[in-house]
PDB file of C-alpha atoms in Angstrom:
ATOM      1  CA  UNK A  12     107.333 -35.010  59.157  1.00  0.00           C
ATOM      2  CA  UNK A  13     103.828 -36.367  60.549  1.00  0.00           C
ATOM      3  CA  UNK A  14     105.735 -39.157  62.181  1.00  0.00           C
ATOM      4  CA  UNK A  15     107.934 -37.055  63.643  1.00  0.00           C
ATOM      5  CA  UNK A  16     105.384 -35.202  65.263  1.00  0.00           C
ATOM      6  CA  UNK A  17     103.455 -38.271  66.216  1.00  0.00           C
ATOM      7  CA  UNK A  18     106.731 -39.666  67.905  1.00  0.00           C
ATOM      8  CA  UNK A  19     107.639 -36.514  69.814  1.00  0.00           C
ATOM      9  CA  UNK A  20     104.206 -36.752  70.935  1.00  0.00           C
ATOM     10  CA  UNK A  21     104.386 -40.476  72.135  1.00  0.00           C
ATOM     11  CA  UNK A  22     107.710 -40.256  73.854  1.00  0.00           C
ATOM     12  CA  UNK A  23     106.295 -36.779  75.703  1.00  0.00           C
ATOM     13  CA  UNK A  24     103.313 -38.898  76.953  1.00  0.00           C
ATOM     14  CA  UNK A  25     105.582 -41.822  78.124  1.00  0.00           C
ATOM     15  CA  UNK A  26     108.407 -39.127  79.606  1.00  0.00           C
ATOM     16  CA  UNK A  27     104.563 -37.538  81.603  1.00  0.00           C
ATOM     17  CA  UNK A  28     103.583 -41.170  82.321  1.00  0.00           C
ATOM     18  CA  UNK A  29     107.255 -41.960  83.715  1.00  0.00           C
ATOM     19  CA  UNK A  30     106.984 -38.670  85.664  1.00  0.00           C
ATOM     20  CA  UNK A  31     103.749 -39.711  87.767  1.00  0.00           C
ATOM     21  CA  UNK A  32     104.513 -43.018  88.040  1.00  0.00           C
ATOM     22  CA  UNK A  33     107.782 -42.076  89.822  1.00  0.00           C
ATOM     23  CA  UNK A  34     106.217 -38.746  91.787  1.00  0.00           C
ATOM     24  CA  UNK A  35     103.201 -41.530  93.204  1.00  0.00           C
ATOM     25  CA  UNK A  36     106.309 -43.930  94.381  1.00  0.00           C
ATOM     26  CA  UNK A  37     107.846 -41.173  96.056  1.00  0.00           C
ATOM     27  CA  UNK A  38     105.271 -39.943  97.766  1.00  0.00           C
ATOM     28  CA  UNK A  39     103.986 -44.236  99.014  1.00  0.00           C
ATOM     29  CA  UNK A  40     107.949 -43.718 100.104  1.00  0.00           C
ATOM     30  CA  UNK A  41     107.035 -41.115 102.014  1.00  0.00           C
ATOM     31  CA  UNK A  42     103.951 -41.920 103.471  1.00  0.00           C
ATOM     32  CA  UNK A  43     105.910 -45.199 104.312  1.00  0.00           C
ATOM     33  CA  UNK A  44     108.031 -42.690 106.646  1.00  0.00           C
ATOM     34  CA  UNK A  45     105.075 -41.250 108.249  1.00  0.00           C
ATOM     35  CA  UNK A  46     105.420 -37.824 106.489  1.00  0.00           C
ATOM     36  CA  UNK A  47     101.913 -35.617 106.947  1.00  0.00           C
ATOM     37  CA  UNK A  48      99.800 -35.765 103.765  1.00  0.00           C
ATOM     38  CA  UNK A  49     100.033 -32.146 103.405  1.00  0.00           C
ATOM     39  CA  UNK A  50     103.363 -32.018 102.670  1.00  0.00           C
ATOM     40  CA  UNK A  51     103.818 -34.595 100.415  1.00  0.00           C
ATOM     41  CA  UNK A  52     101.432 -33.081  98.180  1.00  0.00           C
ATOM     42  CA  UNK A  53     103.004 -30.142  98.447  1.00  0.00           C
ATOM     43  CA  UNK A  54     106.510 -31.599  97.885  1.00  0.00           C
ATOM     44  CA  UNK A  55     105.472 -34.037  95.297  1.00  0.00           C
ATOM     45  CA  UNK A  56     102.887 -31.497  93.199  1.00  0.00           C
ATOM     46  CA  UNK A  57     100.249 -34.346  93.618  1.00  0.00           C
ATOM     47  CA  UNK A  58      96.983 -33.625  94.574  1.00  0.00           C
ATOM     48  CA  UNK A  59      95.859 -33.635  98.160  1.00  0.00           C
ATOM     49  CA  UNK A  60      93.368 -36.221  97.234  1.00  0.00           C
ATOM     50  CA  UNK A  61      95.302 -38.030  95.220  1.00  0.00           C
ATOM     51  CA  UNK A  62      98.121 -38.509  98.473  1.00  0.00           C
ATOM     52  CA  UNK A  63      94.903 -39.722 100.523  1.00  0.00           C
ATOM     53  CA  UNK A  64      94.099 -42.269  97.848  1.00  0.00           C
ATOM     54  CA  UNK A  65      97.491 -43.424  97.607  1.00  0.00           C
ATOM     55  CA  UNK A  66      97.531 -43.578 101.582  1.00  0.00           C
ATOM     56  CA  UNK A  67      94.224 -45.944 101.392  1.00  0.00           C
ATOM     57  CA  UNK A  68      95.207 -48.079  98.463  1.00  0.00           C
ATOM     58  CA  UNK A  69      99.069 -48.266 100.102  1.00  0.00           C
ATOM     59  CA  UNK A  70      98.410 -51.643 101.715  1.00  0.00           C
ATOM     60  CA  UNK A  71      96.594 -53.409  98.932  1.00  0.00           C
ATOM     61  CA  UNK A  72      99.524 -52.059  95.974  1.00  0.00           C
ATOM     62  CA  UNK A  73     102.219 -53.195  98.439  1.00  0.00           C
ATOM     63  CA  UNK A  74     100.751 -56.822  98.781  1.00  0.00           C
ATOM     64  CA  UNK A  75     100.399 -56.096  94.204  1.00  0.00           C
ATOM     65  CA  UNK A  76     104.341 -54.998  94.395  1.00  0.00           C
ATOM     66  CA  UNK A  77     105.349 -57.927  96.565  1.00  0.00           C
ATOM     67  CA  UNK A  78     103.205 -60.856  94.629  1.00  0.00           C
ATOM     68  CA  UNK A  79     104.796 -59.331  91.081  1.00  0.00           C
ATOM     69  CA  UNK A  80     107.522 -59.597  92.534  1.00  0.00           C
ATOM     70  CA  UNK A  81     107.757 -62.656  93.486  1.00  0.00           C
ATOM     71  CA  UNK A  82     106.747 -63.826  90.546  1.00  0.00           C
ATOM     72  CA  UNK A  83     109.328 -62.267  88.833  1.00  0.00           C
ATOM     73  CA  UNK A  84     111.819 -63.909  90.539  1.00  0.00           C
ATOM     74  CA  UNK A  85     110.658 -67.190  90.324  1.00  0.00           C
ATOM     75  CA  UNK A  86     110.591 -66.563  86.866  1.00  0.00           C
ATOM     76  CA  UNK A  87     113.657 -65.527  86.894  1.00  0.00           C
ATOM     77  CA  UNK A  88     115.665 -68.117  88.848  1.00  0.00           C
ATOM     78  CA  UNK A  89     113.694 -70.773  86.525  1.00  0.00           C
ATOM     79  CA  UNK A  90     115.677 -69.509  83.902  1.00  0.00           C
ATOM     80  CA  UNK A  91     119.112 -69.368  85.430  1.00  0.00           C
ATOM     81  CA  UNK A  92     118.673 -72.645  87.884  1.00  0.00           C
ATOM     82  CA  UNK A  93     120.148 -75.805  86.334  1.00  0.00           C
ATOM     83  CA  UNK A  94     117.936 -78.806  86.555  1.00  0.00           C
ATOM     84  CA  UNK A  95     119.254 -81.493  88.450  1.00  0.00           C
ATOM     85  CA  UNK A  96     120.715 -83.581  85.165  1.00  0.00           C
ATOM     86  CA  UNK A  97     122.524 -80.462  84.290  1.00  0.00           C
ATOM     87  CA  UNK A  98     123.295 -79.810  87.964  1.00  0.00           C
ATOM     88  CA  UNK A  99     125.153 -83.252  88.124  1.00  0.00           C
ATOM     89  CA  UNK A 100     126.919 -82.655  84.844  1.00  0.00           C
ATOM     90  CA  UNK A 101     128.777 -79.793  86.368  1.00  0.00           C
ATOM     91  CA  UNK A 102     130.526 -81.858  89.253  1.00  0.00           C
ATOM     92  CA  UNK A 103     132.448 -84.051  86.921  1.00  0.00           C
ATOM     93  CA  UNK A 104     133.979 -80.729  84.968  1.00  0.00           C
TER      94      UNK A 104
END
């Protein structure tokens, strides 16, 4: 039953963690539109301070968002792109 507990207790901090990390996107979103800083506190339950941190820090996570994701996707098309061996192969099926 302790493991139980324990669970419900990790998957409640995850759901929290999940919960933030999607409230902070909405409100970048929304600072993205130009929306005052008062109200997306108020809309998003963040704190004021918080919003103004996330307003300061927007440039510098955008240029983290758009590097990781790069990355991903160079990742990702090294897995799916044939080399040029296997490229060739496919003409002659």
């Amino acid at each position: 039953m302790h493991n139980s507990a324990s669970q419900s207790k990790t998957l409640r901090e995850a759901w929290e963690e999940g919960l933030q990390q999607g409230l902070t996107q909405v409100a970048l979103n929304m600072l993205h539109e130009g929306i005052d800083l008062g109200i997306v506190a108020k809309l998003t339950g963040l704190q004021l301070e918080k919003v103004k941190n996330l307003q300061a820090s927007d440039s510098v996570y955008s240029q983290i968002l758009v590097k990781d994701f790069l990355e991903l996707s160079e990742s990702s098309l090294k897995k799916i792109w044939l080399n040029p061996e296997e490229d060739e192969a496919w003409k002659d099926l």
